[in-house]
CSV table of C-alpha atoms in Angstrom, one decimal:
chain,number,residue,atom,x,y,z
A,1,UNK,CA,-3.9,8.3,41.2
A,2,UNK,CA,-3.9,8.7,37.0
A,3,UNK,CA,-2.2,5.0,36.5
A,4,UNK,CA,-4.7,3.8,38.8
A,5,UNK,CA,-7.8,5.3,37.9
A,6,UNK,CA,-6.8,4.6,33.9
A,7,UNK,CA,-6.4,0.8,35.2
A,8,UNK,CA,-9.2,0.0,37.5
A,9,UNK,CA,-11.9,2.3,36.6
A,10,UNK,CA,-12.6,0.5,32.8
A,11,UNK,CA,-12.5,-2.7,34.5
A,12,UNK,CA,-14.5,-1.7,37.8
A,13,UNK,CA,-17.7,-0.5,34.4
A,14,UNK,CA,-16.8,-3.7,32.7
A,15,UNK,CA,-17.5,-6.2,36.3
A,16,UNK,CA,-20.6,-4.0,36.6
A,17,UNK,CA,-21.5,-4.0,32.9
A,18,UNK,CA,-21.3,-8.1,33.5
A,19,UNK,CA,-23.4,-8.0,36.7
A,20,UNK,CA,-26.0,-6.4,34.6
A,21,UNK,CA,-26.0,-9.6,32.5
A,22,UNK,CA,-29.2,-9.8,30.4
A,23,UNK,CA,-30.0,-8.1,27.0
A,24,UNK,CA,-33.2,-7.2,28.7
A,25,UNK,CA,-32.3,-3.4,28.5
A,26,UNK,CA,-29.1,-3.3,25.0
A,27,UNK,CA,-30.2,0.7,24.9
A,28,UNK,CA,-28.9,1.5,28.4
A,29,UNK,CA,-25.5,-1.5,28.4
A,30,UNK,CA,-24.3,0.6,25.4
A,31,UNK,CA,-24.5,3.9,27.4
A,32,UNK,CA,-23.4,3.5,30.1
A,33,UNK,CA,-20.2,1.4,28.8
A,34,UNK,CA,-19.4,5.0,26.6
A,35,UNK,CA,-19.1,6.6,29.9
A,36,UNK,CA,-16.8,4.3,30.7
A,37,UNK,CA,-15.0,4.5,28.4
A,38,UNK,CA,-15.5,8.2,27.6
A,39,UNK,CA,-14.3,8.7,30.9
A,40,UNK,CA,-11.5,6.4,31.1
A,41,UNK,CA,-10.4,8.5,28.1
A,42,UNK,CA,-10.8,12.5,30.2
A,43,UNK,CA,-8.4,10.5,33.3
A,44,UNK,CA,-5.8,9.9,30.4
A,45,UNK,CA,-5.0,13.5,29.0
A,46,UNK,CA,-3.5,15.2,32.1
A,47,UNK,CA,-0.6,12.5,31.6
A,48,UNK,CA,0.3,14.0,27.5
A,49,UNK,CA,-0.6,17.4,28.8
A,50,UNK,CA,0.8,17.1,32.5
A,51,UNK,CA,4.1,16.0,30.9
A,52,UNK,CA,7.5,17.0,32.0
A,53,UNK,CA,8.7,16.6,27.7
A,54,UNK,CA,12.5,17.6,29.3
A,55,UNK,CA,12.5,14.2,31.8
A,56,UNK,CA,13.9,10.9,30.7
A,57,UNK,CA,12.9,9.5,34.0
A,58,UNK,CA,9.5,7.5,35.4
A,59,UNK,CA,6.7,9.8,36.1
A,60,UNK,CA,2.8,10.2,37.4
A,61,UNK,CA,4.7,7.4,39.7
A,62,UNK,CA,3.1,5.6,42.4
A,63,UNK,CA,4.5,2.6,44.2
A,64,UNK,CA,2.2,0.6,47.5
A,65,UNK,CA,3.9,-2.3,48.6
A,66,UNK,CA,2.3,-5.6,48.0
A,67,UNK,CA,4.1,-8.2,49.7
A,68,UNK,CA,6.8,-6.9,51.3
A,69,UNK,CA,9.1,-10.1,51.9
A,70,UNK,CA,9.3,-10.9,48.5
A,71,UNK,CA,10.0,-7.5,47.3
A,72,UNK,CA,6.6,-7.1,45.8
A,73,UNK,CA,5.4,-3.9,45.0
A,74,UNK,CA,1.9,-2.2,44.1
A,75,UNK,CA,4.4,-0.4,41.2
A,76,UNK,CA,3.7,2.0,38.1
A,77,UNK,CA,5.0,4.5,36.3
A,78,UNK,CA,5.1,6.2,32.9
A,79,UNK,CA,7.9,7.8,30.5
A,80,UNK,CA,8.2,8.9,27.4
A,81,UNK,CA,8.3,5.6,25.8
A,82,UNK,CA,5.4,4.1,27.9
A,83,UNK,CA,2.6,7.4,27.7
A,84,UNK,CA,1.4,7.9,24.6
A,85,UNK,CA,0.7,3.8,24.5
A,86,UNK,CA,-1.6,4.3,28.1
A,87,UNK,CA,-3.0,7.3,26.1
A,88,UNK,CA,-4.5,4.8,22.8
A,89,UNK,CA,-5.7,2.3,24.2
A,90,UNK,CA,-8.3,3.9,26.1
A,91,UNK,CA,-8.4,6.3,22.9
A,92,UNK,CA,-9.3,2.9,20.5
A,93,UNK,CA,-11.6,2.1,23.6
A,94,UNK,CA,-14.2,4.3,23.3
A,95,UNK,CA,-13.6,3.9,18.9
A,96,UNK,CA,-14.7,-0.1,19.6
A,97,UNK,CA,-17.4,1.1,22.4
A,98,UNK,CA,-18.8,2.6,19.4
A,99,UNK,CA,-18.6,0.2,16.7
A,100,UNK,CA,-19.9,-1.9,18.4
A,101,UNK,CA,-23.0,0.5,19.2
A,102,UNK,CA,-26.1,-1.2,16.7
A,103,UNK,CA,-23.8,-4.4,15.2
A,104,UNK,CA,-23.9,-6.4,18.3
A,105,UNK,CA,-26.9,-7.6,19.5
A,106,UNK,CA,-26.6,-10.4,21.1
A,107,UNK,CA,-24.5,-10.7,24.8
A,108,UNK,CA,-24.8,-7.2,24.6
A,109,UNK,CA,-23.7,-6.7,28.3
A,110,UNK,CA,-20.6,-9.2,28.1
A,111,UNK,CA,-19.4,-8.4,24.7
A,112,UNK,CA,-19.0,-4.0,26.1
A,113,UNK,CA,-17.5,-5.8,29.8
A,114,UNK,CA,-15.4,-7.9,27.1
A,115,UNK,CA,-13.4,-4.4,25.8
A,116,UNK,CA,-13.7,-2.5,28.8
A,117,UNK,CA,-11.7,-5.1,31.3
A,118,UNK,CA,-9.4,-5.2,28.2
A,119,UNK,CA,-8.1,-2.4,28.3
A,120,UNK,CA,-7.7,-1.6,31.7
A,121,UNK,CA,-5.3,-4.8,31.4
A,122,UNK,CA,-3.8,-3.6,28.9
A,123,UNK,CA,-2.7,0.7,30.1
A,124,UNK,CA,-1.8,-2.0,34.0
A,125,UNK,CA,1.2,-3.6,31.1
A,126,UNK,CA,2.2,-0.7,29.4
A,127,UNK,CA,2.3,1.9,33.1
A,128,UNK,CA,4.2,-2.0,35.4
A,129,UNK,CA,7.5,-1.1,37.0
A,130,UNK,CA,7.2,-4.2,38.9
A,131,UNK,CA,8.4,-7.6,37.2
A,132,UNK,CA,5.7,-10.2,38.5
A,133,UNK,CA,2.7,-7.6,38.2
A,134,UNK,CA,3.8,-6.6,34.6
A,135,UNK,CA,3.7,-10.7,33.8
A,136,UNK,CA,0.3,-10.9,35.8
A,137,UNK,CA,-1.2,-8.1,33.2
A,138,UNK,CA,0.0,-9.1,30.3
A,139,UNK,CA,-1.1,-12.3,31.0
A,140,UNK,CA,-5.1,-10.5,32.3
A,141,UNK,CA,-5.1,-9.6,28.5
A,142,UNK,CA,-5.6,-13.8,26.6
A,143,UNK,CA,-9.0,-14.3,28.4
A,144,UNK,CA,-10.7,-11.3,27.8
A,145,UNK,CA,-9.8,-12.0,23.6
A,146,UNK,CA,-9.9,-15.2,23.6
A,147,UNK,CA,-13.2,-14.2,24.8
A,148,UNK,CA,-13.9,-11.9,22.4
A,149,UNK,CA,-12.6,-14.0,18.8
A,150,UNK,CA,-14.5,-16.9,20.6
A,151,UNK,CA,-18.3,-15.8,20.8
A,152,UNK,CA,-18.5,-13.4,18.8
A,153,UNK,CA,-15.9,-14.3,16.2
A,154,UNK,CA,-17.1,-16.0,12.2
A,155,UNK,CA,-17.0,-19.1,11.7
A,156,UNK,CA,-13.9,-21.1,12.3
A,157,UNK,CA,-13.9,-19.1,15.9
A,158,UNK,CA,-13.4,-21.3,18.0
A,159,UNK,CA,-10.3,-22.6,16.0
A,160,UNK,CA,-9.1,-19.2,15.3
A,161,UNK,CA,-9.3,-18.1,19.5
A,162,UNK,CA,-7.4,-21.3,20.3
A,163,UNK,CA,-4.5,-21.1,17.8
A,164,UNK,CA,-4.1,-17.3,19.8
A,165,UNK,CA,-4.8,-18.3,22.9
A,166,UNK,CA,-2.0,-21.6,22.7
A,167,UNK,CA,0.9,-18.8,20.5
A,168,UNK,CA,1.0,-16.5,22.8
A,169,UNK,CA,0.2,-18.0,26.6
A,170,UNK,CA,3.8,-20.6,25.1
A,171,UNK,CA,5.6,-17.7,24.6
A,172,UNK,CA,4.8,-16.0,28.0
A,173,UNK,CA,5.5,-18.8,30.0
A,174,UNK,CA,9.4,-18.6,29.1
A,175,UNK,CA,9.0,-15.1,30.1
A,176,UNK,CA,7.9,-16.7,33.3
A,177,UNK,CA,10.8,-17.9,33.5
A,178,UNK,CA,13.0,-15.1,32.5
A,179,UNK,CA,10.7,-12.9,35.2
A,180,UNK,CA,11.7,-15.5,38.2
A,181,UNK,CA,15.7,-15.3,37.4
A,182,UNK,CA,16.4,-12.4,37.5
A,183,UNK,CA,14.1,-11.9,40.9
A,184,UNK,CA,16.5,-14.4,41.8
A,185,UNK,CA,19.5,-12.5,41.1
A,186,UNK,CA,18.6,-8.9,42.2
A,187,UNK,CA,15.8,-10.3,45.2
A,188,UNK,CA,14.4,-7.8,43.9
A,189,UNK,CA,10.9,-7.5,41.3
A,190,UNK,CA,11.1,-4.3,40.4
A,191,UNK,CA,12.0,-3.8,36.1
A,192,UNK,CA,14.0,-0.1,36.9
A,193,UNK,CA,16.4,-2.3,39.2
A,194,UNK,CA,16.6,-5.5,36.5
A,195,UNK,CA,18.0,-2.4,34.3
A,196,UNK,CA,20.9,-2.2,36.4
A,197,UNK,CA,21.4,-6.0,36.3
A,198,UNK,CA,25.4,-6.9,36.2
A,199,UNK,CA,24.5,-9.9,33.9
A,200,UNK,CA,27.3,-11.6,32.6
A,201,UNK,CA,26.7,-12.9,28.5
A,202,UNK,CA,25.9,-16.4,29.3
A,203,UNK,CA,22.7,-14.7,31.0
A,204,UNK,CA,22.1,-11.9,28.6
A,205,UNK,CA,21.4,-14.9,26.1
A,206,UNK,CA,19.3,-16.5,28.0
A,207,UNK,CA,17.3,-13.6,29.1
A,208,UNK,CA,17.2,-12.0,25.6
A,209,UNK,CA,15.8,-14.8,24.0
A,210,UNK,CA,13.2,-16.2,26.4
A,211,UNK,CA,11.6,-12.7,26.2
A,212,UNK,CA,11.8,-12.8,22.8
A,213,UNK,CA,9.4,-15.4,22.4
A,214,UNK,CA,6.4,-14.0,23.7
A,215,UNK,CA,7.2,-11.0,22.4
A,216,UNK,CA,8.6,-12.3,18.7
A,217,UNK,CA,4.9,-13.9,19.0
A,218,UNK,CA,2.9,-11.0,20.6
A,219,UNK,CA,4.3,-8.1,18.0
A,220,UNK,CA,4.0,-11.1,15.5
A,221,UNK,CA,7.4,-11.0,14.7
A,222,UNK,CA,7.9,-13.7,10.9
A,223,UNK,CA,8.6,-16.7,10.9
A,224,UNK,CA,5.5,-17.0,14.5
A,225,UNK,CA,3.4,-14.8,12.8
A,226,UNK,CA,1.1,-17.5,11.3
A,227,UNK,CA,-1.6,-17.1,14.0
A,228,UNK,CA,-3.0,-12.9,13.5
A,229,UNK,CA,-4.2,-13.7,9.8
A,230,UNK,CA,-6.1,-16.5,11.2
A,231,UNK,CA,-7.9,-14.5,14.9
A,232,UNK,CA,-8.2,-10.6,13.0
A,233,UNK,CA,-10.6,-13.0,10.4
A,234,UNK,CA,-12.6,-14.2,13.1
A,235,UNK,CA,-12.6,-11.7,15.4
A,236,UNK,CA,-15.2,-8.9,15.1
A,237,UNK,CA,-14.7,-6.2,14.0
A,238,UNK,CA,-13.8,-4.8,17.9
A,239,UNK,CA,-11.8,-7.9,18.2
A,240,UNK,CA,-9.8,-6.9,15.0
A,241,UNK,CA,-9.2,-3.2,16.4
A,242,UNK,CA,-8.0,-4.2,19.5
A,243,UNK,CA,-5.8,-6.3,18.1
A,244,UNK,CA,-4.2,-4.2,15.8
A,245,UNK,CA,-3.7,-0.7,17.2
A,246,UNK,CA,-3.7,-2.5,20.8
A,247,UNK,CA,-2.2,-5.9,21.6
A,248,UNK,CA,0.4,-6.3,19.1
A,249,UNK,CA,2.5,-2.7,21.0
A,250,UNK,CA,2.5,-5.1,23.8
A,251,UNK,CA,5.5,-6.7,22.2
A,252,UNK,CA,7.4,-5.0,20.7
A,253,UNK,CA,6.9,-2.5,23.8
A,254,UNK,CA,7.9,-5.8,25.6
A,255,UNK,CA,11.6,-5.6,23.4
A,256,UNK,CA,11.7,-1.0,24.9
A,257,UNK,CA,11.3,-2.4,28.8
A,258,UNK,CA,13.0,-5.6,29.2
A,259,UNK,CA,15.2,-7.0,26.4
A,260,UNK,CA,17.0,-3.8,25.6
A,261,UNK,CA,18.5,-2.7,29.4
A,262,UNK,CA,18.0,-5.7,30.5
A,263,UNK,CA,20.4,-7.7,28.4
A,264,UNK,CA,21.8,-4.3,25.5
A,265,UNK,CA,24.8,-7.9,24.7
A,266,UNK,CA,22.7,-9.2,23.9
A,267,UNK,CA,20.0,-7.3,21.8
A,268,UNK,CA,23.7,-5.7,20.3
A,269,UNK,CA,24.6,-8.8,19.8
A,270,UNK,CA,21.3,-10.6,17.8
A,271,UNK,CA,21.0,-7.3,16.7
A,272,UNK,CA,21.4,-8.7,13.2
A,273,UNK,CA,19.4,-11.7,13.8
A,274,UNK,CA,16.2,-9.5,14.5
A,275,UNK,CA,16.7,-6.8,11.0
A,276,UNK,CA,17.1,-10.3,10.1
A,277,UNK,CA,13.0,-11.6,10.7
A,278,UNK,CA,11.9,-8.2,10.1
A,279,UNK,CA,12.8,-7.8,7.0
A,280,UNK,CA,12.0,-10.7,5.7
A,281,UNK,CA,8.2,-9.3,7.6
A,282,UNK,CA,8.5,-6.5,6.0
A,283,UNK,CA,9.2,-7.8,2.0
A,284,UNK,CA,8.5,-11.6,2.3
A,285,UNK,CA,5.3,-11.0,4.8
A,286,UNK,CA,3.9,-7.6,2.3
A,287,UNK,CA,4.2,-10.2,-1.3
A,288,UNK,CA,2.7,-12.1,0.5
A,289,UNK,CA,-0.3,-9.5,1.3
A,290,UNK,CA,-0.2,-9.0,-2.4
A,291,UNK,CA,-2.4,-11.9,-2.9
A,292,UNK,CA,-4.7,-11.8,-1.0
A,293,UNK,CA,-9.3,-12.6,-1.8
A,294,UNK,CA,-10.4,-12.0,2.2
A,295,UNK,CA,-9.8,-7.4,2.6
A,296,UNK,CA,-8.9,-8.6,6.8
A,297,UNK,CA,-6.6,-10.7,5.9
A,298,UNK,CA,-4.8,-8.3,3.8
A,299,UNK,CA,-4.9,-6.4,6.6
A,300,UNK,CA,-3.5,-8.6,8.9
A,301,UNK,CA,-0.3,-8.4,6.2
A,302,UNK,CA,-0.1,-5.8,5.9
A,303,UNK,CA,-0.2,-4.8,9.7
A,304,UNK,CA,2.6,-7.9,10.4
A,305,UNK,CA,5.1,-5.8,7.3
A,306,UNK,CA,4.0,-2.4,9.7
A,307,UNK,CA,6.0,-3.6,12.5
A,308,UNK,CA,9.1,-5.6,11.5
A,309,UNK,CA,9.2,-2.0,10.4
A,310,UNK,CA,9.0,-1.5,14.2
A,311,UNK,CA,11.3,-4.0,15.0
A,312,UNK,CA,13.6,-2.7,12.6
A,313,UNK,CA,13.8,0.1,13.7
A,314,UNK,CA,14.3,-0.8,17.5
A,315,UNK,CA,17.3,-3.3,16.6
A,316,UNK,CA,19.5,-0.5,14.4
A,317,UNK,CA,20.0,1.6,17.7
A,318,UNK,CA,19.8,4.7,16.9
A,319,UNK,CA,17.9,7.9,17.2
A,320,UNK,CA,15.9,7.9,14.0
A,321,UNK,CA,15.2,4.2,13.7
A,322,UNK,CA,14.0,4.1,17.6
A,323,UNK,CA,12.0,7.4,17.2
A,324,UNK,CA,11.3,5.9,14.6
A,325,UNK,CA,9.3,2.8,15.2
A,326,UNK,CA,7.9,3.9,18.3
A,327,UNK,CA,6.3,7.0,15.9
A,328,UNK,CA,5.1,3.6,13.6
A,329,UNK,CA,3.0,1.8,16.3
A,330,UNK,CA,1.3,4.8,17.8
A,331,UNK,CA,1.4,5.3,14.3
A,332,UNK,CA,0.1,2.4,13.1
A,333,UNK,CA,-2.7,2.3,16.3
A,334,UNK,CA,-5.3,5.1,14.3
A,335,UNK,CA,-5.0,3.7,10.9
A,336,UNK,CA,-4.9,0.1,11.7
A,337,UNK,CA,-7.6,0.9,13.1
A,338,UNK,CA,-9.7,3.3,10.6
A,339,UNK,CA,-8.7,0.6,8.7
A,340,UNK,CA,-10.6,-2.2,9.9
A,341,UNK,CA,-13.2,-0.2,11.2
A,342,UNK,CA,-13.9,0.1,7.3
A,343,UNK,CA,-14.0,-3.0,6.5
A,344,UNK,CA,-16.6,-3.8,9.1
A,345,UNK,CA,-18.7,-0.9,7.3
A,346,UNK,CA,-18.5,-2.8,4.2
A,347,UNK,CA,-19.0,-6.0,5.9
A,348,UNK,CA,-21.9,-4.7,8.1
A,349,UNK,CA,-24.1,-4.4,4.6
A,350,UNK,CA,-23.0,-7.0,2.5
A,351,UNK,CA,-21.6,-10.0,4.1
A,352,UNK,CA,-18.7,-10.8,3.0
A,353,UNK,CA,-14.8,-9.6,2.3
A,354,UNK,CA,-14.2,-11.1,-0.4
A,355,UNK,CA,-12.0,-8.2,-2.8
A,356,UNK,CA,-14.5,-9.9,-5.9
A,357,UNK,CA,-17.5,-9.1,-4.9
A,358,UNK,CA,-17.8,-5.4,-4.0
A,359,UNK,CA,-17.0,-3.2,-7.3
A,360,UNK,CA,-18.0,0.6,-8.0
A,361,UNK,CA,-18.3,1.5,-4.5
A,362,UNK,CA,-17.6,4.9,-4.5
A,363,UNK,CA,-20.4,5.2,-6.1
A,364,UNK,CA,-22.9,4.2,-4.4
A,365,UNK,CA,-21.2,5.1,-0.6
A,366,UNK,CA,-18.6,8.7,-1.6
A,367,UNK,CA,-18.6,10.0,2.1
A,368,UNK,CA,-17.4,6.5,3.1
A,369,UNK,CA,-15.0,6.0,-0.5
A,370,UNK,CA,-13.3,9.8,1.3
A,371,UNK,CA,-12.3,8.6,4.6
A,372,UNK,CA,-11.2,4.7,2.7
A,373,UNK,CA,-9.3,5.7,0.1
A,374,UNK,CA,-7.3,8.2,3.0
A,375,UNK,CA,-7.2,5.2,5.0
A,376,UNK,CA,-5.5,3.0,2.2
A,377,UNK,CA,-2.3,6.1,1.4
A,378,UNK,CA,-2.2,6.6,5.4
A,379,UNK,CA,-1.4,2.6,4.8
A,380,UNK,CA,1.0,2.5,2.5
A,381,UNK,CA,3.3,5.5,3.7
A,382,UNK,CA,1.6,9.0,1.5
A,383,UNK,CA,3.1,12.0,2.4
A,384,UNK,CA,1.6,14.8,5.2
A,385,UNK,CA,-0.7,11.6,6.4
A,386,UNK,CA,1.6,9.7,10.3
A,387,UNK,CA,1.6,6.5,8.0
A,388,UNK,CA,4.5,8.5,6.5
A,389,UNK,CA,6.6,10.0,9.7
A,390,UNK,CA,7.6,6.8,11.0
A,391,UNK,CA,8.3,5.0,8.2
A,392,UNK,CA,10.6,7.9,6.6
A,393,UNK,CA,12.2,7.6,10.3
A,394,UNK,CA,13.1,3.7,10.4
A,395,UNK,CA,14.6,4.0,6.7
A,396,UNK,CA,16.5,7.2,7.5
A,397,UNK,CA,17.9,5.2,9.6
A,398,UNK,CA,18.3,1.9,8.5
A,399,UNK,CA,20.5,3.8,5.6
A,400,UNK,CA,22.5,4.7,8.4
A,401,UNK,CA,22.9,1.9,10.3
A,402,UNK,CA,23.8,0.5,7.0
A,403,UNK,CA,23.2,1.4,3.2
A,404,UNK,CA,22.2,-2.2,2.7
A,405,UNK,CA,19.0,-2.3,4.3
A,406,UNK,CA,18.2,0.7,4.0
A,407,UNK,CA,18.0,0.3,0.3
A,408,UNK,CA,15.6,-3.6,1.2
A,409,UNK,CA,13.5,-2.0,3.9
A,410,UNK,CA,12.8,0.4,1.8
A,411,UNK,CA,10.9,-1.5,-0.7
A,412,UNK,CA,8.2,-1.3,2.1
A,413,UNK,CA,6.2,1.4,0.4
A,414,UNK,CA,6.2,0.2,-3.1
A,415,UNK,CA,4.3,-3.1,-1.4
A,416,UNK,CA,3.3,-1.2,0.9
A,417,UNK,CA,2.0,0.5,-2.2
A,418,UNK,CA,0.7,-2.3,-3.9
A,419,UNK,CA,-1.4,-4.3,-1.6
A,420,UNK,CA,-2.9,-1.1,-0.7
A,421,UNK,CA,-3.3,0.2,-4.3
A,422,UNK,CA,-4.3,-2.9,-5.8
A,423,UNK,CA,-7.2,-3.3,-2.5
A,424,UNK,CA,-8.6,0.0,-3.1
A,425,UNK,CA,-8.7,-0.3,-6.6
A,426,UNK,CA,-10.8,-3.0,-6.7
A,427,UNK,CA,-13.1,-2.7,-3.9
A,428,UNK,CA,-13.7,1.8,-5.0
A,429,UNK,CA,-13.3,2.9,-8.1
A,430,UNK,CA,-14.9,1.7,-11.5
A,431,UNK,CA,-18.5,1.1,-12.6
A,432,UNK,CA,-20.2,-1.5,-9.5
A,433,UNK,CA,-20.5,-4.6,-10.6
A,434,UNK,CA,-23.3,-5.9,-8.9
A,435,UNK,CA,-27.0,-5.3,-7.5
A,436,UNK,CA,-25.6,-5.4,-3.9
A,437,UNK,CA,-23.4,-3.1,-4.4
A,438,UNK,CA,-25.8,-1.0,-6.0
A,439,UNK,CA,-27.8,-1.2,-3.2
A,440,UNK,CA,-25.4,0.1,-0.9
A,441,UNK,CA,-26.8,3.2,1.5
A,442,UNK,CA,-23.5,5.7,2.7
A,443,UNK,CA,-22.3,5.9,6.6
A,444,UNK,CA,-24.2,6.9,9.1
A,445,UNK,CA,-23.6,9.8,11.8
A,446,UNK,CA,-21.9,6.8,14.2
A,447,UNK,CA,-19.5,6.1,11.5
A,448,UNK,CA,-18.9,9.3,9.9
A,449,UNK,CA,-17.8,10.7,13.7
A,450,UNK,CA,-15.6,7.2,13.7
A,451,UNK,CA,-14.0,8.0,10.6
A,452,UNK,CA,-13.7,12.2,11.5
A,453,UNK,CA,-11.7,11.6,14.3
A,454,UNK,CA,-9.5,8.9,12.6
A,455,UNK,CA,-8.8,10.9,9.8
A,456,UNK,CA,-8.6,14.4,12.0
A,457,UNK,CA,-5.7,12.4,14.1
A,458,UNK,CA,-3.8,10.0,10.6
A,459,UNK,CA,-3.1,13.8,8.9
A,460,UNK,CA,-2.6,15.5,12.4
A,461,UNK,CA,0.9,12.9,13.1
A,462,UNK,CA,1.2,13.5,9.8
A,463,UNK,CA,1.1,17.3,9.7
A,464,UNK,CA,2.9,18.1,13.2
A,465,UNK,CA,4.8,15.0,14.9
A,466,UNK,CA,6.6,16.7,17.2
A,467,UNK,CA,4.2,16.5,20.4
A,468,UNK,CA,4.7,12.6,20.0
A,469,UNK,CA,9.0,13.2,19.3
A,470,UNK,CA,8.7,16.1,22.2
A,471,UNK,CA,7.8,13.1,25.0
A,472,UNK,CA,9.5,10.2,23.1
A,473,UNK,CA,12.1,11.8,22.5
A,474,UNK,CA,14.5,12.1,26.2
A,475,UNK,CA,13.3,8.4,27.4
A,476,UNK,CA,14.7,7.2,23.5
A,477,UNK,CA,17.9,9.0,23.8
A,478,UNK,CA,18.2,7.6,27.3
A,479,UNK,CA,17.5,3.6,26.0
A,480,UNK,CA,20.6,4.6,23.8
A,481,UNK,CA,22.7,5.2,26.3
A,482,UNK,CA,21.7,2.2,28.9
A,483,UNK,CA,22.7,0.1,25.7
A,484,UNK,CA,25.3,1.4,24.4
A,485,UNK,CA,27.3,0.9,28.1
A,486,UNK,CA,27.9,-2.9,28.3
A,487,UNK,CA,27.4,-4.6,31.4
A,488,UNK,CA,30.1,-7.5,30.6
């Protein structure tokens, strides 16, 4: 019942908070939302503490008939690949509730409810083992995110929200076609049975491309990434945190749960194509990040480059690359969430995200500067931070696959250092550049708590990644064995 509670508890609390409706008792709504998010996070912890690291199969399984005539089931379970993302989602929801504590003053109940409902839906995506159930959760996540950007976003929020919705919805329609085809071929919506389905090469190619359209947009991969910078820039701080920390992972997770095991021959055949797209994301988008003047847009492009690393790790088909890609996804959840929160801290005080408007922030916000510089260093893969572990593993895997690809991938470390250090130098160091910066106040206890927790996780995972790799390893090995067996 843990997975059901993890999915439905935040949704039920979200609906109850939504029912309170008005802004007459904002304090009550905030505390209720924090209680719900914290309780939901605590509920997911046994998924890690009780996880059997010797097993590559699904655990904490719940299977209840839904519509028996069509073999539809309320079928949930997690393996070493998905379990971390369930816990990460519930954890990030607590951070998001705290991040919006004082900042959001209008429609507080609706704001908190949207994030709680979104949390339950995303956990549903990572837990669903029924194809149609997955599709319902996958598509339903668009609604609260569309509302979050469209209602609490910036001046161009309607444009950004519509672009986000249109891109992701169009990609997802092909996924529905692929799901219906697989049901027709197997008479089942069971995803694990789809992994065993005997499909010829043409069928695998068509299914791979259908899933690719949805997952590539969601990651997002180059060249279908253009919706992400707009969505990040216009979204409120909480929206940007969730978008970067969790929602980008839905597409990458889809590759692992659908594309690779269902269409292994097509995946291997098209692997060089995906690798090429990933390298373009790593190098070209990294260069684009270098010329950004808006901090949020810079971190958004940085996220696209980092997710290029993830897809690169998946499609070089070796253990180091695959596990490195998954580690990179988890690490990116901590670091990108921290960086977008840090930008939100500055924006709440100065109401600008332009890099040129800052300078010498370390003189007026020394405690904040320590955290911000740490996360910038982690973003460019500094050793002893979580950002280093995933990137290093992917680069090692890429060198083992092809030395040239490994060298090209490693340029990401140079580009990441360049745009992260450039932004850090301009914003934090040097003399105070204007009166607005001179009047800045350092972070309060709430902001210190959020940044402190994220810093501990970033360093903790960087220094001792074993608990993460121990859980991921059996499922990753099993997936690679499955991909290596041809269906033709």
